[in-house]
Each structure stands twice: as structure tokens, then as C-alpha cells.
Coordinates of C-alpha atoms in Angstrom, one line a residue:
M1 CA 100.3 123.4 83.5
A2 CA 96.9 124.0 82.0
D3 CA 94.2 125.1 84.3
Y4 CA 91.2 122.5 84.2
V5 CA 90.1 119.4 84.3
L6 CA 87.5 118.2 81.5
A7 CA 84.8 115.2 82.9
I8 CA 83.4 113.0 80.4
D9 CA 80.0 111.4 81.8
Q10 CA 78.4 108.7 79.9
G11 CA 75.1 108.3 81.4
T12 CA 72.2 105.9 80.8
T13 CA 70.2 108.8 79.2
S14 CA 72.7 111.6 78.3
T15 CA 76.2 112.4 77.8
R16 CA 77.9 115.2 79.7
A17 CA 81.0 117.2 79.4
I18 CA 81.8 119.3 82.6
V19 CA 84.9 121.5 83.1
F20 CA 86.0 121.7 86.2
D21 CA 88.9 124.1 88.3
H22 CA 91.3 123.1 90.7
S23 CA 88.5 123.9 93.5
G24 CA 86.1 121.2 92.2
L25 CA 83.6 123.6 90.6
I26 CA 81.7 123.8 87.4
V27 CA 83.0 126.0 85.3
E28 CA 81.0 125.1 81.8
T29 CA 79.0 121.8 81.0
G30 CA 77.5 120.6 77.9
Q31 CA 75.0 117.7 77.9
I32 CA 72.6 115.9 75.3
E33 CA 70.4 113.0 75.8
H34 CA 70.4 110.1 73.4
E35 CA 68.0 107.4 72.0
Q36 CA 66.6 105.0 74.0
I37 CA 65.5 101.8 72.1
F38 CA 63.0 99.3 73.2
P39 CA 63.2 96.2 71.2
K40 CA 60.7 93.7 73.0
A41 CA 59.7 94.1 76.6
G42 CA 62.4 94.3 79.1
W43 CA 64.7 95.2 76.3
V44 CA 66.8 98.3 76.6
E45 CA 69.5 99.3 74.0
H46 CA 71.6 102.2 73.0
D47 CA 73.1 103.2 69.5
A48 CA 76.8 102.9 70.8
N49 CA 77.3 105.4 67.5
E50 CA 75.1 108.2 68.7
I51 CA 76.6 107.9 71.9
W52 CA 80.1 108.2 70.4
R53 CA 78.4 111.6 68.2
N54 CA 76.8 112.9 71.3
T55 CA 80.7 112.8 73.5
R56 CA 82.3 114.8 71.1
E57 CA 79.5 117.2 70.7
V58 CA 79.4 117.6 74.2
V59 CA 82.8 117.9 75.1
G60 CA 82.6 121.1 72.0
L61 CA 80.0 122.5 73.7
A62 CA 81.3 122.9 77.0
L63 CA 84.7 124.3 76.0
T64 CA 82.9 126.9 73.7
R65 CA 80.5 128.3 76.4
A66 CA 83.7 128.3 78.7
N67 CA 85.5 129.9 76.2
L68 CA 88.4 127.3 76.2
T69 CA 90.4 125.0 74.1
F70 CA 92.1 121.4 74.8
R71 CA 94.7 123.8 75.2
D72 CA 93.4 124.9 79.0
I73 CA 92.5 121.4 79.6
V74 CA 95.2 119.2 81.8
A75 CA 93.7 115.8 81.5
V76 CA 90.2 114.1 80.5
G77 CA 88.5 111.8 83.1
I78 CA 86.1 109.3 82.1
T79 CA 83.0 107.9 84.0
N80 CA 80.0 105.7 82.1
Q81 CA 77.2 103.7 82.8
R82 CA 78.1 100.2 84.1
E83 CA 77.7 97.2 82.7
T84 CA 75.7 98.4 79.3
A85 CA 78.5 96.2 76.9
V86 CA 79.3 97.0 73.7
V87 CA 81.2 94.6 71.2
W88 CA 82.8 96.6 68.1
D89 CA 84.7 95.2 65.6
R90 CA 88.6 96.8 65.9
T91 CA 89.5 97.1 61.9
T92 CA 86.3 99.2 61.2
G93 CA 85.5 100.3 64.8
Q94 CA 81.6 100.0 64.5
P95 CA 79.1 98.2 66.6
V96 CA 78.1 94.5 65.8
Y97 CA 74.8 95.1 67.4
N98 CA 73.4 98.2 69.6
A99 CA 74.7 98.5 73.1
I100 CA 72.8 95.8 75.7
V101 CA 71.9 98.4 78.8
W102 CA 72.5 97.2 82.3
Q103 CA 68.6 97.3 82.7
D104 CA 68.1 95.0 80.0
T105 CA 67.2 91.4 81.1
R106 CA 66.9 89.5 77.6
T107 CA 69.8 87.3 79.3
Q108 CA 67.9 85.4 82.2
K109 CA 67.7 82.0 80.2
I110 CA 71.8 82.5 80.1
A111 CA 72.2 83.6 84.2
D112 CA 69.8 80.6 84.5
D113 CA 71.8 78.0 82.7
L114 CA 75.1 78.8 84.1
G115 CA 73.3 78.2 87.2
A116 CA 71.9 75.1 86.4
L117 CA 75.2 73.9 86.0
G118 CA 76.2 73.9 89.7
G119 CA 75.8 76.8 92.5
G120 CA 73.0 78.7 91.5
A121 CA 72.8 82.3 91.4
D122 CA 76.2 82.6 93.6
R123 CA 77.9 80.3 91.4
Y124 CA 81.0 83.0 90.9
K125 CA 80.3 84.5 93.9
D126 CA 82.9 84.4 96.1
K127 CA 85.5 85.3 93.4
V128 CA 83.6 88.3 91.3
G129 CA 81.7 89.2 94.1
L130 CA 78.0 89.5 92.5
P131 CA 75.4 87.4 91.9
L132 CA 74.3 85.9 88.3
A133 CA 71.8 88.1 87.5
T134 CA 70.5 89.8 83.8
Y135 CA 72.2 93.5 85.1
F136 CA 75.8 92.4 84.0
S137 CA 78.2 92.7 80.9
G138 CA 79.3 89.1 80.7
P139 CA 76.4 87.5 79.8
K140 CA 75.4 90.3 77.8
V141 CA 78.5 89.9 75.4
K142 CA 77.5 86.1 75.6
W143 CA 74.1 86.7 73.9
I144 CA 75.9 89.1 71.3
L145 CA 78.1 86.5 70.1
D146 CA 75.2 84.1 70.3
N147 CA 73.0 85.9 68.1
V148 CA 74.5 88.0 66.3
D149 CA 75.3 86.6 62.7
G150 CA 79.1 86.3 62.3
A151 CA 79.8 87.8 65.4
R152 CA 81.2 84.3 67.2
E153 CA 83.2 83.4 64.2
K154 CA 84.6 87.3 63.9
A155 CA 85.2 86.8 67.5
E156 CA 87.6 83.7 67.9
R157 CA 89.7 85.3 65.1
G158 CA 90.1 88.1 66.9
D159 CA 88.6 90.7 65.5
L160 CA 85.6 91.7 67.9
L161 CA 86.7 94.3 71.4
F162 CA 84.2 94.1 74.1
G163 CA 84.1 97.4 76.6
N164 CA 81.2 99.0 79.1
T165 CA 80.8 102.3 77.6
D166 CA 84.2 104.2 79.5
A167 CA 86.5 101.4 77.3
W168 CA 84.3 102.5 74.1
V169 CA 84.6 106.3 74.3
V170 CA 89.0 106.2 75.4
W171 CA 89.3 104.1 72.8
N172 CA 87.3 106.2 70.3
M173 CA 89.0 108.8 72.0
T174 CA 92.6 107.4 71.2
G175 CA 91.7 106.9 67.6
G176 CA 90.3 104.3 67.4
A177 CA 90.6 101.5 64.3
D178 CA 93.7 103.7 63.9
G179 CA 95.7 102.8 67.1
G180 CA 92.7 103.5 70.0
I181 CA 93.7 102.2 73.2
H182 CA 91.6 99.5 75.0
V183 CA 91.4 100.0 78.1
T184 CA 89.2 99.3 81.4
D185 CA 89.8 100.4 84.9
P186 CA 89.1 97.9 88.3
T187 CA 85.3 100.0 88.7
N188 CA 84.1 99.0 86.2
A189 CA 85.6 95.6 85.2
S190 CA 83.9 94.1 88.6
R191 CA 81.2 94.9 86.6
T192 CA 80.8 92.2 83.4
M193 CA 81.4 89.1 86.2
L194 CA 84.5 88.4 84.7
M195 CA 87.3 89.4 86.9
N196 CA 88.6 88.2 89.8
L197 CA 87.9 91.2 93.0
D198 CA 91.2 89.8 94.4
T199 CA 93.8 90.0 91.7
L200 CA 91.9 92.7 89.5
S201 CA 92.4 89.7 86.6
W202 CA 90.1 88.6 84.2
N203 CA 89.5 85.2 85.1
E204 CA 89.8 82.9 82.3
E205 CA 87.6 79.7 83.4
I206 CA 84.6 82.4 83.7
A207 CA 85.1 84.1 80.3
A208 CA 85.6 80.0 79.1
D209 CA 82.0 79.0 80.4
M210 CA 80.5 82.3 78.7
G211 CA 82.2 81.8 75.6
I212 CA 83.8 85.2 75.4
P213 CA 87.6 84.6 74.1
M214 CA 89.8 86.2 76.2
S215 CA 91.1 88.9 73.0
M216 CA 87.7 90.2 73.4
L217 CA 88.6 91.8 76.8
P218 CA 89.8 94.8 77.8
E219 CA 93.7 95.6 79.6
I220 CA 92.7 96.4 83.1
R221 CA 94.4 99.5 84.1
S222 CA 94.4 101.4 87.2
S223 CA 91.4 104.1 87.6
S224 CA 94.0 106.8 88.4
E225 CA 97.0 107.3 85.6
V226 CA 97.7 108.2 82.0
Y227 CA 96.4 105.4 79.8
G228 CA 97.1 107.2 76.0
H229 CA 96.4 111.0 74.8
G230 CA 93.9 112.9 72.5
R231 CA 93.6 111.3 68.7
E232 CA 95.5 114.2 66.3
G233 CA 92.7 115.7 64.7
G234 CA 89.7 115.2 68.2
M235 CA 88.7 117.4 70.6
V236 CA 91.3 116.8 72.6
P237 CA 94.6 116.5 70.9
G238 CA 97.9 115.6 73.0
V239 CA 95.7 115.9 76.3
P240 CA 95.9 113.0 78.5
I241 CA 93.1 110.8 79.0
A242 CA 94.0 109.7 82.8
G243 CA 90.8 108.9 84.8
I244 CA 88.2 106.2 84.5
L245 CA 85.6 105.5 86.8
G246 CA 82.2 104.1 86.6
D247 CA 79.9 106.1 87.3
Q248 CA 78.4 105.2 91.0
Q249 CA 82.4 104.5 92.2
A250 CA 83.4 108.0 91.0
A251 CA 80.4 109.5 92.8
T252 CA 81.4 107.9 95.7
F253 CA 85.6 109.6 95.3
G254 CA 83.7 112.7 94.6
Q255 CA 82.0 113.2 97.7
A256 CA 85.3 112.1 99.6
C257 CA 83.7 108.9 101.1
F258 CA 87.4 107.6 101.5
E259 CA 87.4 106.3 105.1
V260 CA 86.2 102.9 106.2
G261 CA 82.1 103.7 107.1
N262 CA 81.3 106.4 104.6
A263 CA 78.7 106.0 102.5
K264 CA 76.3 108.5 99.7
N265 CA 73.8 107.5 97.6
T266 CA 73.5 108.5 93.9
Y267 CA 69.9 109.9 92.8
G268 CA 70.4 109.0 88.8
T269 CA 68.5 107.1 86.8
G270 CA 68.6 104.3 89.4
N271 CA 69.9 104.5 92.5
F272 CA 73.5 103.5 94.4
M273 CA 74.9 103.2 97.3
L274 CA 78.1 102.1 98.0
L275 CA 79.6 101.9 101.7
N276 CA 83.8 102.0 101.4
T277 CA 84.8 99.0 103.6
G278 CA 88.5 99.5 103.2
T279 CA 90.9 97.0 101.7
E280 CA 89.8 93.7 101.9
P281 CA 86.6 92.8 99.7
I282 CA 83.5 92.2 102.1
L283 CA 80.7 89.4 100.6
S284 CA 77.7 90.5 101.3
K285 CA 74.6 87.6 103.2
N286 CA 72.1 90.3 102.3
G287 CA 71.7 90.8 98.9
L288 CA 74.4 93.8 97.9
L289 CA 77.0 93.9 95.8
T290 CA 80.8 93.2 96.6
T291 CA 82.5 95.7 94.1
V292 CA 85.9 97.8 93.8
G293 CA 85.3 101.3 94.7
Y294 CA 88.4 102.7 93.8
K295 CA 92.0 101.8 92.2
I296 CA 94.4 105.4 92.5
G297 CA 97.6 103.9 90.6
D298 CA 99.8 101.8 92.3
Q299 CA 97.8 102.5 95.8
P300 CA 95.7 99.5 97.8
T301 CA 92.7 98.9 96.3
V302 CA 90.0 100.3 98.0
Y303 CA 86.9 98.0 98.0
A304 CA 82.8 98.7 98.6
L305 CA 79.4 97.4 99.2
E306 CA 76.9 98.3 96.9
G307 CA 72.8 98.8 96.9
S308 CA 71.8 98.8 93.2
I309 CA 68.4 99.9 92.3
A310 CA 67.2 99.6 89.1
V311 CA 64.6 102.5 88.6
S312 CA 64.1 106.6 90.6
G313 CA 64.8 108.9 88.1
S314 CA 63.9 106.8 85.4
L315 CA 59.9 106.5 86.6
V316 CA 59.8 110.2 86.7
Q317 CA 61.1 109.6 83.0
W318 CA 58.1 107.6 82.8
L319 CA 55.6 109.4 84.5
R320 CA 56.7 112.2 82.0
D321 CA 56.9 110.5 78.5
N322 CA 54.5 106.8 78.6
L323 CA 51.9 108.7 80.6
G324 CA 52.2 112.8 80.0
L325 CA 51.7 113.5 83.8
I326 CA 54.0 116.2 83.7
S327 CA 55.8 117.5 81.0
S328 CA 59.4 118.1 82.3
A329 CA 60.8 116.0 85.4
P330 CA 61.3 119.0 88.0
E331 CA 57.7 119.6 87.4
I332 CA 57.4 116.1 89.8
E333 CA 57.6 118.5 93.3
K334 CA 54.8 120.8 92.4
L335 CA 52.9 118.0 91.0
A336 CA 53.8 116.3 94.3
A337 CA 53.2 119.6 96.5
T338 CA 49.2 119.4 95.7
V339 CA 48.4 116.7 97.7
E340 CA 50.0 116.0 101.7
D341 CA 50.8 112.5 101.3
N342 CA 50.0 109.2 98.9
G343 CA 46.8 109.2 99.6
G344 CA 47.5 105.2 100.2
A345 CA 49.1 104.4 97.1
Y346 CA 52.5 102.8 96.5
F347 CA 54.2 102.0 93.7
V348 CA 57.1 99.9 93.4
P349 CA 58.9 100.3 89.9
A350 CA 60.3 96.7 89.0
F351 CA 60.2 97.4 85.4
S352 CA 63.1 94.7 85.1
G353 CA 62.4 93.0 87.9
L354 CA 63.9 94.0 91.8
F355 CA 67.9 94.6 92.0
A356 CA 69.2 95.1 95.6
P357 CA 67.9 93.1 98.0
Y358 CA 65.7 91.2 96.3
W359 CA 67.7 89.9 92.6
R360 CA 63.6 89.0 91.5
S361 CA 63.7 88.9 87.7
D362 CA 60.2 87.7 87.9
A363 CA 59.2 91.0 89.2
R364 CA 57.2 93.4 87.5
G365 CA 56.0 97.3 88.5
A366 CA 52.8 97.6 90.3
L367 CA 50.8 100.6 91.9
V368 CA 48.5 99.0 94.6
G369 CA 46.8 101.3 96.9
L370 CA 44.5 102.7 94.8
T371 CA 40.8 103.6 95.5
R372 CA 39.0 106.9 93.9
Y373 CA 40.2 109.2 96.2
V374 CA 44.1 109.0 94.6
N375 CA 44.7 111.8 92.1
K376 CA 47.9 112.7 90.1
G377 CA 49.2 114.4 92.6
H378 CA 49.4 111.2 94.6
I379 CA 50.5 109.3 92.0
A380 CA 53.3 111.7 91.9
R381 CA 54.2 111.8 95.4
A382 CA 54.2 107.7 95.0
V383 CA 57.1 108.3 92.5
L384 CA 59.2 110.2 94.5
E385 CA 58.7 108.0 97.7
A386 CA 59.4 104.9 95.7
T387 CA 63.3 106.1 95.7
A388 CA 63.6 106.9 99.4
F389 CA 61.9 104.0 100.6
Q390 CA 64.3 101.8 97.8
T391 CA 67.1 103.5 99.3
R392 CA 65.6 102.6 103.2
E393 CA 65.5 98.6 101.9
V394 CA 69.1 99.2 101.1
L395 CA 70.3 100.8 103.8
D396 CA 69.0 98.4 106.5
A397 CA 70.5 95.8 103.9
M398 CA 74.2 97.5 104.6
N399 CA 73.9 97.9 108.3
A400 CA 72.9 94.5 108.5
D401 CA 76.2 93.3 106.4
S402 CA 78.4 95.9 107.6
G403 CA 77.4 95.8 112.5
V404 CA 77.4 100.2 112.4
D405 CA 74.6 101.6 111.3
L406 CA 74.8 105.2 109.4
T407 CA 74.4 108.1 110.9
E408 CA 74.2 110.4 108.0
L409 CA 73.8 109.4 104.1
K410 CA 75.5 111.7 101.7
V411 CA 73.6 112.1 98.3
D412 CA 74.2 113.4 95.1
G413 CA 73.0 113.3 91.4
G414 CA 70.2 115.0 89.5
M415 CA 66.9 114.4 91.9
V416 CA 68.6 115.7 95.1
A417 CA 67.6 118.7 93.6
N418 CA 63.8 117.7 94.4
E419 CA 63.7 119.2 98.1
T420 CA 60.5 117.0 99.1
L421 CA 61.9 114.1 98.2
M422 CA 65.1 115.1 100.2
Q423 CA 62.8 115.6 103.2
F424 CA 61.0 112.0 102.6
Q425 CA 64.4 110.5 102.5
A426 CA 65.4 111.8 105.9
D427 CA 62.4 110.9 107.0
I428 CA 62.1 107.2 106.6
L429 CA 65.7 106.8 107.1
G430 CA 65.7 108.9 110.4
V431 CA 69.4 110.0 110.0
P432 CA 70.1 113.2 108.1
V433 CA 70.8 113.8 104.8
I434 CA 73.3 116.0 103.6
R435 CA 74.0 117.5 100.0
P436 CA 77.0 118.8 98.8
K437 CA 77.8 122.1 96.8
V438 CA 78.7 120.6 94.1
A439 CA 76.1 118.0 93.1
E440 CA 77.5 116.4 89.9
T441 CA 80.0 114.3 92.5
T442 CA 79.8 111.4 89.5
A443 CA 81.1 114.0 87.6
L444 CA 83.5 115.6 89.7
G445 CA 84.7 111.9 91.1
A446 CA 86.7 111.6 87.3
A447 CA 87.8 114.7 87.2
Y448 CA 89.8 114.2 90.8
A449 CA 91.3 110.5 89.3
A450 CA 92.2 112.3 85.7
G451 CA 93.8 114.8 88.0
I452 CA 95.5 113.2 90.5
A453 CA 96.9 111.4 87.8
V454 CA 98.9 114.4 86.2
G455 CA 99.8 116.3 89.6
F456 CA 97.0 118.9 88.8
W457 CA 95.5 117.7 92.4
N458 CA 97.9 116.1 94.9
G459 CA 95.7 113.5 96.0
E460 CA 92.3 112.7 98.3
Q461 CA 93.6 115.3 100.8
D462 CA 92.6 118.0 98.4
V463 CA 89.2 116.4 97.5
I464 CA 88.5 116.5 101.0
D465 CA 89.2 119.8 101.1
N466 CA 87.0 121.3 98.1
W467 CA 83.7 118.9 99.5
A468 CA 81.5 121.2 100.9
E469 CA 77.8 120.9 102.6
D470 CA 75.4 122.7 100.6
K471 CA 72.2 121.2 102.6
R472 CA 71.3 118.9 104.9
W473 CA 67.8 117.4 105.7
T474 CA 67.0 116.5 109.4
P475 CA 63.9 113.5 109.9
S476 CA 60.8 115.1 111.4
M477 CA 58.4 111.8 111.2
D478 CA 57.8 110.2 114.2
D479 CA 59.0 106.7 114.9
A480 CA 55.5 105.0 114.8
E481 CA 54.2 106.4 111.0
R482 CA 58.1 106.0 109.9
D483 CA 57.0 102.0 111.0
R484 CA 53.6 102.2 109.3
Q485 CA 54.4 103.7 105.5
Y486 CA 57.7 101.4 105.5
R487 CA 55.5 98.2 106.9
L488 CA 52.8 99.4 103.7
W489 CA 55.8 99.6 101.7
K490 CA 57.2 96.4 102.3
K491 CA 53.6 94.9 101.4
A492 CA 53.4 96.7 98.7
V493 CA 56.8 95.1 97.1
T494 CA 55.0 91.7 97.9
K495 CA 52.2 92.6 95.2
T496 CA 55.0 92.9 92.3
L497 CA 57.0 88.8 92.6
D498 CA 56.0 86.1 90.9
W499 CA 54.8 88.0 87.4
V500 CA 56.7 86.8 85.2
D501 CA 56.2 83.3 84.3
E502 CA 55.7 81.0 80.6
D503 CA 53.0 83.2 79.2
V504 CA 53.8 87.2 80.0
K505 CA 57.1 88.3 79.7

């Protein structure tokens, strides 16, 4: 058997390929950013063709840097930005429109109109575990069919396919228009608003409500099985494509959160905390999402509660690209370290509204508490602290829904290299924060899913055995200061609400 597993991590800002060995350690990587397209305020798009080109290139980069070929790869796992919708022509292989990204808010009227038919934002929640919101894929597909010339007619003829970016990548890897396999897994399907949580099957009634023909939808398979093989002449010809997990579920799997009550938080473009709730879905009463955690082969489905935060790492990117206060993302820690605290400034990054636990699409970003004393160091610190405060709000909701207070939080993702942020996170939560030795657990989870499918790893115990702690941050802030800062944060959040009206879009 070959010695390595390849993971493709198709993220919101970049696509990466990472080669892992049997110990779950990174051998080599390749990474390329793709363009963020903003046609209008609140609209966010990606070029799906650019993503596919970058996918091929990063696989070549990773294999070349590791001095490997496809013959050294036993299986490929895919993890991806969820809820980002791609609609393409099955005959030509060309997208009919740019991919509409999960952060995009153009579908608010669609969500409102569906809710107005009865049930409001919770119209489908008991079936799909999600509120009606711009976040999810289904309304984005409806928007494309309603607004792209000829798209609906093509869809009704059976000529169009839909998928999150996992389905787009797998279809292209396995042949594209020349016989590509159109599949997804339950973690991605559960983010469309179109899948029944209990049966893991598409809900024809909801698809009809959104005007989405069933012929567009990919086949739902488990998160760990051989779906097909790399196409001849491609980057990994004949290699099994054997794992698909949405990015946050992949990180949960890579963090070995296999027991009920285990939780992780991923710090990426957004922040996403998942809590393993076992083999029965639990509907949240506190603004969280009920989602599929993972399904390995024919084993029982594992569910999770999720707190989704739209903007965390992308706020650092905004500080770099839009304001020019830093020239690279890692510089923010050095800038934040020039001051002792936030100087009274709080930054609520509601650029796409507020996600969990508020679900307020009418919110917009606000920097509050400004005085002449505040400088760019204070703003940098407020940017970092925004991520930690938002995580605290989600953790409070999880504690309320689960009835169990978390005693520690496993963390992963690009921002966990920022030790200033991690210490403040522990301080504002009041529990230890733990970083694993392999912080890229999103890609690692996809690798594990693929490797388990082909017998490279034996199962969950191998994942547990490979997991190792790198660093732990313990709280050092006293209770009174923690409560004061959190109270001011909650006050700052109220300043962002009810901003969007008929005249301001």
C-alpha cells in the first residue's frame, strides 16, 4: 500500500493540498489564494473555474515539494467551504454563474418570502435543523435560477448540476463532463436547507418550494467511502477519492471529538464551534444550528450543534486589504502587543449581518467606544478580541442547549498561531484553550475520512492515538474584569442592530 494520504482543503480564501503520513503529520503543502469578488454591497462571489485551476496546481505543488507522485498516494480526501453554491452545466462543465459564497446576503428576500408562507425563520427547522437565512445553499441556487438568463429552463431540462465546492471538485477530479461523479456527503448536504436530518435524504417539498429540480442535486453518500477515482490524465489518476467532509465537521473529526460533549473551535475566515451531541439530532433553543457531524461508512450518523460566526480571520484580512494597517496577517499580533488593552474600543464585525446566536441580517459592522486615546494598536487588539468575544457568545449558547458546561476547548485553524488571541480567548471563556500539534485539523479530518475508507487507518482509535497536545492556555483574568469586558461587548453588539433599512443596502 502507498504511504500517504492527500487532503484537498478548498477554503473560503484559498485552496490547499496537504500530504499526511500515517502518524497524521504534515509532509508537505501547497496553497494558492483565489479572488474575492464583491459585485455589490453584501454580495460575495468566487470564480469556480479559478478554484478548480488552483486545486490542480496546489496538488502538483504539494506532491512536487514532497518528492512524491500520485503512486505514493493511497487516497484523496476533500474538505471545503460549506454553503458556497456552484451551479454548472453537466454537458459543457462550465458554471452558469460565479459561486455564491456563504457570506453573501443577496438572498434575504428569498428567505423572508419563504418564511412569510408560514412558520417564519423556523419554517423548515424541524426537518433540516436550520433557520431560513442567507447563509445556506438552497436559496442561493434559487437566486441563480431566477436571475441568470436561461438557467431555469436548463435546470428543468436536467442540464444543470448543483453542489457546494466539494461536489464541484469531486466532479471535475473524476472526469467532469466526461463522466464525472456527482456526489456529496451528509455534512455538506445538511447545510443546503434541502436535506432531511433524520433520513439523510433530499426533501422534495422544500426543493419544490425553492424551485430547485431534484435532478440538480448530488447523490448523498457517507463521509468516508470510495466515491470514484481520479480521472486518467488528471493529477491523481486511478487514486480513490474516498472522503468528503465540510470544513468544520472535518476539523471536528481531525480533533478526535468522538464523544458526546466533545467540542472544538476553528479559527478561519469565520469561526465555527461544534459540539458532538451523539446519534440523535438536538434542535437548538439558543440560536445554534443542528447539523450532521459525520457519517463514517455504514456506521450510525453522528450529529452536532454548531455556532457559526461569519467574520473572524476575514476581519484581519479586511484590516490588511481595506485599511492597510498591516501588510500581512501575522503582523496584527505585533501591532496589538504595542498596547496593554483595547483602550475602550470594541469592534463588532457584522459585515454580513450577525450569525449565531443572533441571526440578524439587518446588522452591520461597528467600531465603538472610540476616543482620541485610541490608536491603531488598540484597533488591532479590538479586532483580535472580537473573535474571542463572539466565541464566548456561542459557548454560552452551547452550555444552555446541552446542559453541560464545557471544561476545556480544543482549537485549530490559522488564527491559533496568534498567542495573544489564544490567551485572551482563555481569559474571556474562563476555561483552558488547547491547541494540537497539527493545527491544520480541517485537512487532517478529510485525510482521516479518506484513509479509513481504504484501510490506511483502522478507525477512530487511530485518530485518537495520533492526536497530541501542542500548547495550553489557562485563564488569568479575574471574574470581575471578565464580566466587565463581556458586558461592554454585549453593549457594543446592540449598536449594530437594525442598521439595514429600505434606503441603506
